[in-house]
Amino acid sequence: MLIEKLFKRDIFRPINGVVKADQLDESSVWQELDEFVVTRELDQHLRKFFSAYLDAIDRPNDVDVSGKIGVWVSGFFGSGKSHFIKVLSYLLRNRTHSYAGDTKQAVDFFESKIADAMLFGDIKRALASKVDVILFNIDSKADHRSGRDVILQVFLKVLNEMRGYSPDHPHIAHMERYLDGKGKLPQFHEAYRNAAGAEWKDERDAYEFNRDEVVKALSATLGQTIESAQKWIDNADKNFALTIENFCKWVKEYLDSRGPDHRIVFLADEVGQFIGTDGHLMLNLQTIAENLGTVCDGRAWIVVTSQEALDKVLGELKKTQDMDFSKIQGRFATRLSLSSANVDEVIQSRLLAKDPDVVETTRD
């Protein structure tokens, strides 16, 4: 028997050495779900995460629970933290995936991976709530000229992107949000198409070059005079106020529009490295988590990754900056520390797995 025939999976298949948040083609997603190994360590992390997540579902009016909507996932390079949160994002979405003629929901991949029926039952119960999941690498989304509010700007950017609004121009996204709230966004798209002979989403990044057409479309949609629409467009950028309070209000408005049980989860990869030793960025993250928990009643979650554990990051920041980081430990109460201790389990299951008849043959 050829050696390649001994193994359960094709030994010549491509395996991504580095998991990328934006690599979402169907074959990559299928492989990541199919070959994800729930080690003894990851089993405990899944228990901890879904225990906290279900607490927020079961006790929606408990302020102590709703204030703890942050999850800090730590682990050095190679520990699998990026892979973990990406697979967690697949689980929370629980979409149906198809590959090579086979079809499965994300949770179906885990039925054989999780031995504890109660844990698997808790996961399925958690997935019964409708949820929007936003997975992103914070460094790739950030404008590095943005200053102390850069984390807030990234969170608004990915929220706008998820909702179909302009990700790169928050004031234009705010116009779209307003029109959408009035039920007039499709009407605006049609009015712009009539005025410009092009699709709004294809040209909104160049709205300044198409100012006249935008003004005509806005005027026609809202029934305003051309002068009023011109004034709004010309002052939209400087009048737009991005604050954490406004961001959380927009998240809540969206959740409320989707129903009382709807949830949203932001999964931000490499936040620890992005923050580094900048205490202002850490305070920015702390306040976002604090306000989201308070305003959204535990329906908005933040999951971040870092090479360092939260306690160590805060310890380094306190050494260099006189700032109060006491609240962030309460906001990120769920802390998952990944190690490389179970790499043998991963190799055995993912790379060396054999069919039962092959195991019997080689044993003899």
Short mmCIF file of C-alpha atoms in Angstrom, two decimals:
data_model
loop_
_atom_site.label_atom_id
_atom_site.label_comp_id
_atom_site.label_asym_id
_atom_site.label_seq_id
_atom_site.Cartn_x
_atom_site.Cartn_y
_atom_site.Cartn_z
CA MET A 1 0.00 0.00 0.00
CA LEU A 2 1.26 3.45 -0.88
CA ILE A 3 1.99 5.69 2.11
CA GLU A 4 -0.35 8.39 0.78
CA LYS A 5 -3.21 5.86 0.92
CA LEU A 6 -2.75 5.35 4.66
CA PHE A 7 -4.13 8.72 5.65
CA LYS A 8 -7.73 9.86 5.92
CA ARG A 9 -7.09 13.20 4.19
CA ASP A 10 -5.17 14.00 1.02
CA ILE A 11 -1.57 14.59 2.11
CA PHE A 12 -0.98 16.82 -0.92
CA ARG A 13 -3.80 19.24 -0.06
CA PRO A 14 -2.79 22.88 0.54
CA ILE A 15 -2.80 23.92 4.20
CA ASN A 16 -2.71 27.58 5.13
CA GLY A 17 0.18 28.24 7.47
CA VAL A 18 -1.33 31.57 8.52
CA VAL A 19 -5.06 32.07 9.01
CA LYS A 20 -6.37 35.25 7.39
CA ALA A 21 -9.58 36.93 8.61
CA ASP A 22 -10.62 37.96 5.09
CA GLN A 23 -9.97 34.60 3.37
CA LEU A 24 -13.56 33.41 3.11
CA ASP A 25 -13.78 31.40 -0.10
CA GLU A 26 -15.91 28.30 0.33
CA SER A 27 -13.09 25.75 0.03
CA SER A 28 -10.99 27.52 2.69
CA VAL A 29 -13.95 27.83 5.07
CA TRP A 30 -14.83 24.16 4.60
CA GLN A 31 -11.25 23.05 5.25
CA GLU A 32 -10.91 25.24 8.35
CA LEU A 33 -14.13 23.85 9.82
CA ASP A 34 -13.51 20.27 8.79
CA GLU A 35 -9.92 20.14 10.05
CA PHE A 36 -10.33 22.22 13.20
CA VAL A 37 -9.22 20.12 16.16
CA VAL A 38 -10.96 20.64 19.50
CA THR A 39 -8.08 19.85 21.83
CA ARG A 40 -8.49 19.44 25.57
CA GLU A 41 -7.46 23.07 25.96
CA LEU A 42 -9.86 24.38 23.30
CA ASP A 43 -12.66 22.31 24.80
CA GLN A 44 -12.28 24.33 28.02
CA HIS A 45 -12.15 27.62 26.11
CA LEU A 46 -15.35 26.80 24.22
CA ARG A 47 -17.03 25.95 27.53
CA LYS A 48 -15.94 29.24 29.05
CA PHE A 49 -17.00 31.35 26.09
CA PHE A 50 -20.41 29.78 25.57
CA SER A 51 -21.11 29.78 29.31
CA ALA A 52 -20.64 33.58 29.38
CA TYR A 53 -22.51 34.05 26.08
CA LEU A 54 -25.48 32.00 27.28
CA ASP A 55 -25.53 33.91 30.58
CA ALA A 56 -26.16 37.10 28.60
CA ILE A 57 -28.94 35.38 26.63
CA ASP A 58 -30.60 33.90 29.73
CA ARG A 59 -30.28 37.00 31.92
CA PRO A 60 -30.88 39.96 29.58
CA ASN A 61 -31.81 42.39 32.38
CA ASP A 62 -28.92 41.57 34.69
CA VAL A 63 -26.55 44.57 34.54
CA ASP A 64 -23.73 42.53 36.04
CA VAL A 65 -23.90 40.07 33.14
CA SER A 66 -24.51 42.64 30.39
CA GLY A 67 -21.45 44.60 31.47
CA LYS A 68 -19.16 41.63 30.78
CA ILE A 69 -19.42 41.39 27.03
CA GLY A 70 -15.69 41.41 26.29
CA VAL A 71 -13.56 38.33 25.53
CA TRP A 72 -9.74 38.58 25.57
CA VAL A 73 -8.04 35.74 23.65
CA SER A 74 -4.29 35.63 24.22
CA GLY A 75 -1.51 33.45 22.87
CA PHE A 76 1.84 33.85 21.20
CA PHE A 77 2.44 33.40 17.48
CA GLY A 78 1.56 29.85 16.47
CA SER A 79 -0.82 29.21 19.36
CA GLY A 80 -3.82 29.30 17.01
CA LYS A 81 -5.70 32.28 18.46
CA SER A 82 -6.54 33.73 15.02
CA HIS A 83 -7.75 30.33 13.86
CA PHE A 84 -9.80 29.97 17.04
CA ILE A 85 -11.70 33.25 16.68
CA LYS A 86 -12.22 32.68 12.97
CA VAL A 87 -13.77 29.27 13.60
CA LEU A 88 -15.76 30.83 16.45
CA SER A 89 -17.10 33.36 13.95
CA TYR A 90 -18.20 30.50 11.67
CA LEU A 91 -19.93 28.79 14.59
CA LEU A 92 -21.78 31.92 15.69
CA ARG A 93 -22.97 32.63 12.14
CA ASN A 94 -23.83 28.94 11.66
CA ARG A 95 -24.26 29.34 7.94
CA THR A 96 -24.73 26.44 5.54
CA HIS A 97 -21.56 25.58 3.60
CA SER A 98 -21.18 23.45 0.49
CA TYR A 99 -18.08 21.83 -0.96
CA ALA A 100 -17.46 18.92 -3.34
CA GLY A 101 -21.14 17.96 -3.34
CA ASP A 102 -21.49 17.93 0.45
CA THR A 103 -23.51 20.42 2.52
CA LYS A 104 -23.31 21.18 6.24
CA GLN A 105 -24.11 23.89 8.73
CA ALA A 106 -21.09 25.11 10.67
CA VAL A 107 -22.28 23.49 13.90
CA ASP A 108 -22.58 20.09 12.18
CA PHE A 109 -18.79 19.92 11.88
CA PHE A 110 -18.54 19.94 15.67
CA GLU A 111 -20.88 17.09 16.49
CA SER A 112 -18.03 14.58 16.14
CA LYS A 113 -15.40 16.92 17.59
CA ILE A 114 -17.09 17.54 20.96
CA ALA A 115 -17.54 14.46 23.12
CA ASP A 116 -19.60 16.16 25.83
CA ALA A 117 -23.23 16.15 24.70
CA MET A 118 -24.14 18.87 27.22
CA LEU A 119 -21.50 21.23 25.84
CA PHE A 120 -22.65 20.56 22.29
CA GLY A 121 -26.24 21.16 23.40
CA ASP A 122 -25.24 24.50 24.97
CA ILE A 123 -23.53 25.53 21.74
CA LYS A 124 -26.62 24.68 19.70
CA ARG A 125 -28.81 26.61 22.14
CA ALA A 126 -26.53 29.65 21.88
CA LEU A 127 -26.72 29.51 18.10
CA ALA A 128 -30.53 29.64 18.16
CA SER A 129 -30.31 33.42 18.69
CA LYS A 130 -29.92 35.42 15.50
CA VAL A 131 -26.54 37.13 15.35
CA ASP A 132 -24.44 39.26 13.03
CA VAL A 133 -20.74 38.44 13.19
CA ILE A 134 -18.04 40.87 12.10
CA LEU A 135 -14.53 39.38 11.91
CA PHE A 136 -11.64 41.69 10.99
CA ASN A 137 -7.95 42.34 11.45
CA ILE A 138 -7.82 45.72 13.14
CA ASP A 139 -4.49 46.73 11.62
CA SER A 140 -5.71 46.17 8.07
CA LYS A 141 -8.86 48.26 8.67
CA ALA A 142 -7.25 51.19 10.50
CA ASP A 143 -6.28 54.56 9.14
CA HIS A 144 -2.99 55.10 10.97
CA ARG A 145 -3.41 58.86 10.81
CA SER A 146 -6.57 58.72 12.89
CA GLY A 147 -5.09 59.35 16.35
CA ARG A 148 -6.61 58.35 19.65
CA ASP A 149 -10.04 57.44 18.25
CA VAL A 150 -8.68 54.99 15.70
CA ILE A 151 -10.19 51.93 17.41
CA LEU A 152 -13.62 53.58 17.51
CA GLN A 153 -13.27 54.54 13.85
CA VAL A 154 -12.45 50.96 12.90
CA PHE A 155 -15.46 49.61 14.82
CA LEU A 156 -17.75 52.09 13.05
CA LYS A 157 -16.14 51.26 9.71
CA VAL A 158 -16.79 47.52 9.99
CA LEU A 159 -20.32 48.15 11.28
CA ASN A 160 -21.08 50.41 8.30
CA GLU A 161 -19.51 47.88 5.93
CA MET A 162 -21.66 45.08 7.35
CA ARG A 163 -24.80 47.17 6.90
CA GLY A 164 -23.94 48.05 3.30
CA TYR A 165 -23.11 51.68 4.03
CA SER A 166 -19.98 53.53 2.93
CA PRO A 167 -17.06 52.17 4.99
CA ASP A 168 -14.55 54.88 4.10
CA HIS A 169 -16.69 58.00 4.52
CA PRO A 170 -18.53 57.89 7.87
CA HIS A 171 -20.52 61.05 7.15
CA ILE A 172 -21.81 59.52 3.91
CA ALA A 173 -22.62 56.33 5.80
CA HIS A 174 -24.50 58.49 8.29
CA MET A 175 -26.61 59.90 5.46
CA GLU A 176 -27.33 56.36 4.28
CA ARG A 177 -28.19 55.33 7.86
CA TYR A 178 -30.64 58.24 8.14
CA LEU A 179 -32.28 57.42 4.80
CA ASP A 180 -32.44 53.74 5.70
CA GLY A 181 -34.09 54.58 9.00
CA LYS A 182 -36.73 56.53 7.10
CA GLY A 183 -37.21 53.62 4.68
CA LYS A 184 -36.02 55.81 1.81
CA LEU A 185 -32.58 54.40 0.96
CA PRO A 186 -33.82 52.37 -2.05
CA GLN A 187 -35.63 55.51 -3.26
CA PHE A 188 -32.37 57.47 -2.99
CA HIS A 189 -30.53 54.78 -4.99
CA GLU A 190 -33.14 55.07 -7.72
CA ALA A 191 -33.04 58.88 -7.68
CA TYR A 192 -29.25 58.84 -7.98
CA ARG A 193 -29.44 56.34 -10.83
CA ASN A 194 -31.82 58.67 -12.64
CA ALA A 195 -29.63 61.72 -12.02
CA ALA A 196 -26.22 60.19 -12.71
CA GLY A 197 -26.91 57.20 -14.90
CA ALA A 198 -24.86 55.05 -12.53
CA GLU A 199 -25.26 53.03 -9.35
CA TRP A 200 -24.78 54.91 -6.06
CA LYS A 201 -22.67 52.17 -4.44
CA ASP A 202 -20.29 52.23 -7.40
CA GLU A 203 -19.73 55.99 -7.19
CA ARG A 204 -20.25 57.02 -3.56
CA ASP A 205 -16.52 57.08 -2.79
CA ALA A 206 -16.24 59.84 -5.40
CA TYR A 207 -19.29 61.72 -4.17
CA GLU A 208 -17.41 65.05 -4.23
CA PHE A 209 -16.93 64.71 -7.98
CA ASN A 210 -20.64 63.95 -8.41
CA ARG A 211 -21.92 66.57 -5.98
CA ASP A 212 -24.66 67.90 -8.26
CA GLU A 213 -26.10 64.43 -8.85
CA VAL A 214 -26.00 63.60 -5.10
CA VAL A 215 -27.77 66.88 -4.33
CA LYS A 216 -30.49 66.20 -6.92
CA ALA A 217 -31.03 62.66 -5.62
CA LEU A 218 -31.17 63.76 -1.98
CA SER A 219 -33.56 66.60 -2.80
CA ALA A 220 -35.87 64.30 -4.75
CA THR A 221 -35.80 61.62 -2.04
CA LEU A 222 -36.54 63.88 0.93
CA GLY A 223 -38.67 66.45 -0.84
CA GLN A 224 -36.25 69.23 0.10
CA THR A 225 -35.18 72.22 -1.93
CA ILE A 226 -31.96 71.98 -3.90
CA GLU A 227 -30.49 74.65 -1.62
CA SER A 228 -31.21 72.62 1.54
CA ALA A 229 -29.73 69.48 0.04
CA GLN A 230 -26.64 71.43 -1.07
CA LYS A 231 -26.15 72.82 2.42
CA TRP A 232 -26.37 69.34 3.96
CA ILE A 233 -23.91 67.77 1.53
CA ASP A 234 -21.39 70.61 1.79
CA ASN A 235 -21.39 70.50 5.61
CA ALA A 236 -21.84 66.76 6.16
CA ASP A 237 -18.18 66.04 6.90
CA LYS A 238 -17.57 68.78 9.48
CA ASN A 239 -20.98 68.33 11.14
CA PHE A 240 -20.54 64.58 11.61
CA ALA A 241 -19.81 63.75 15.27
CA LEU A 242 -18.18 60.41 15.98
CA THR A 243 -18.34 59.60 19.68
CA ILE A 244 -18.49 56.31 21.54
CA GLU A 245 -21.95 57.29 22.77
CA ASN A 246 -23.19 57.78 19.20
CA PHE A 247 -21.58 54.56 17.99
CA CYS A 248 -23.28 52.53 20.73
CA LYS A 249 -26.59 54.25 19.99
CA TRP A 250 -26.31 53.26 16.32
CA VAL A 251 -25.51 49.67 17.28
CA LYS A 252 -28.56 49.55 19.57
CA GLU A 253 -30.81 51.10 16.94
CA TYR A 254 -29.71 48.43 14.48
CA LEU A 255 -30.24 45.61 17.00
CA ASP A 256 -33.68 46.94 17.94
CA SER A 257 -34.64 47.12 14.27
CA ARG A 258 -33.83 43.42 13.93
CA GLY A 259 -35.77 42.30 16.98
CA PRO A 260 -35.29 42.06 20.76
CA ASP A 261 -33.25 38.84 20.59
CA HIS A 262 -30.86 39.92 17.83
CA ARG A 263 -27.16 40.12 18.71
CA ILE A 264 -23.92 41.34 17.18
CA VAL A 265 -20.37 40.13 17.80
CA PHE A 266 -17.24 42.06 16.80
CA LEU A 267 -14.16 39.82 16.53
CA ALA A 268 -11.02 41.95 16.22
CA ASP A 269 -7.76 40.15 15.55
CA GLU A 270 -4.38 41.42 16.82
CA VAL A 271 -5.76 44.20 19.00
CA GLY A 272 -3.01 43.73 21.58
CA GLN A 273 -0.26 44.37 19.05
CA PHE A 274 -2.18 47.32 17.61
CA ILE A 275 -2.54 48.97 21.02
CA GLY A 276 1.07 48.28 22.00
CA THR A 277 2.00 50.70 24.76
CA ASP A 278 -0.53 53.38 23.85
CA GLY A 279 -2.69 53.81 26.93
CA HIS A 280 -5.12 56.08 25.10
CA LEU A 281 -6.01 53.27 22.69
CA MET A 282 -6.56 50.89 25.61
CA LEU A 283 -8.87 53.41 27.27
CA ASN A 284 -10.69 53.80 23.96
CA LEU A 285 -11.28 50.03 23.81
CA GLN A 286 -12.29 49.99 27.48
CA THR A 287 -14.92 52.69 26.97
CA ILE A 288 -16.33 51.07 23.83
CA ALA A 289 -16.77 47.77 25.70
CA GLU A 290 -18.24 49.53 28.73
CA ASN A 291 -20.79 51.56 26.78
CA LEU A 292 -21.79 48.71 24.46
CA GLY A 293 -22.53 46.53 27.48
CA THR A 294 -24.61 49.25 29.13
CA VAL A 295 -26.49 50.54 26.08
CA CYS A 296 -27.12 47.23 24.30
CA ASP A 297 -28.02 45.11 27.36
CA GLY A 298 -25.53 42.34 26.60
CA ARG A 299 -26.55 41.95 22.95
CA ALA A 300 -23.30 43.38 21.54
CA TRP A 301 -20.06 41.48 22.17
CA ILE A 302 -16.39 42.22 21.54
CA VAL A 303 -13.82 39.43 21.10
CA VAL A 304 -10.19 40.51 20.66
CA THR A 305 -6.88 38.71 20.35
CA SER A 306 -3.50 39.63 21.77
CA GLN A 307 -0.13 37.99 22.11
CA GLU A 308 -0.08 38.99 25.77
CA ALA A 309 -2.60 38.19 28.49
CA LEU A 310 -4.71 41.16 29.60
CA ASP A 311 -3.09 41.39 33.04
CA LYS A 312 0.36 41.58 31.50
CA VAL A 313 -0.69 44.23 28.95
CA LEU A 314 -2.21 46.37 31.70
CA GLY A 315 0.85 45.89 33.88
CA GLU A 316 3.14 47.20 31.15
CA LEU A 317 0.86 50.17 30.48
CA LYS A 318 0.69 51.12 34.17
CA LYS A 319 4.46 51.20 34.34
CA THR A 320 4.73 53.83 31.65
CA GLN A 321 1.47 55.81 31.92
CA ASP A 322 -0.51 57.23 34.80
CA MET A 323 -3.97 56.06 33.70
CA ASP A 324 -6.82 54.15 35.30
CA PHE A 325 -7.37 50.83 33.54
CA SER A 326 -9.32 49.25 36.38
CA LYS A 327 -12.61 48.92 34.49
CA ILE A 328 -11.28 47.00 31.51
CA GLN A 329 -10.64 43.87 33.54
CA GLY A 330 -14.34 43.74 34.41
CA ARG A 331 -15.40 44.40 30.82
CA PHE A 332 -13.15 41.63 29.49
CA ALA A 333 -14.06 39.14 32.19
CA THR A 334 -13.83 36.15 29.84
CA ARG A 335 -10.14 35.49 29.19
CA LEU A 336 -8.93 32.60 27.10
CA SER A 337 -5.21 31.86 27.04
CA LEU A 338 -4.07 29.61 24.19
CA SER A 339 -0.81 27.67 24.31
CA SER A 340 0.97 25.24 22.03
CA ALA A 341 0.80 22.47 24.63
CA ASN A 342 -1.60 20.29 22.63
CA VAL A 343 0.16 20.49 19.28
CA ASP A 344 0.51 16.69 19.28
CA GLU A 345 -3.29 16.38 19.34
CA VAL A 346 -3.59 18.66 16.35
CA ILE A 347 -0.93 16.81 14.35
CA GLN A 348 -2.44 13.42 15.19
CA SER A 349 -5.97 14.44 14.25
CA ARG A 350 -5.38 16.82 11.36
CA LEU A 351 -2.34 15.37 9.61
CA LEU A 352 -1.97 11.74 10.70
CA ALA A 353 -5.61 10.63 10.95
CA LYS A 354 -6.23 7.25 9.29
CA ASP A 355 -9.34 5.33 8.29
CA PRO A 356 -10.37 2.56 10.77
CA ASP A 357 -9.53 -0.28 8.35
CA VAL A 358 -6.07 1.20 7.76
CA VAL A 359 -5.49 1.43 11.51
CA GLU A 360 -6.34 -2.27 11.91
CA THR A 361 -4.12 -3.26 9.01
CA THR A 362 -1.11 -1.31 10.25
CA ARG A 363 -1.64 -2.59 13.79
CA ASP A 364 -1.39 -6.19 12.58
#
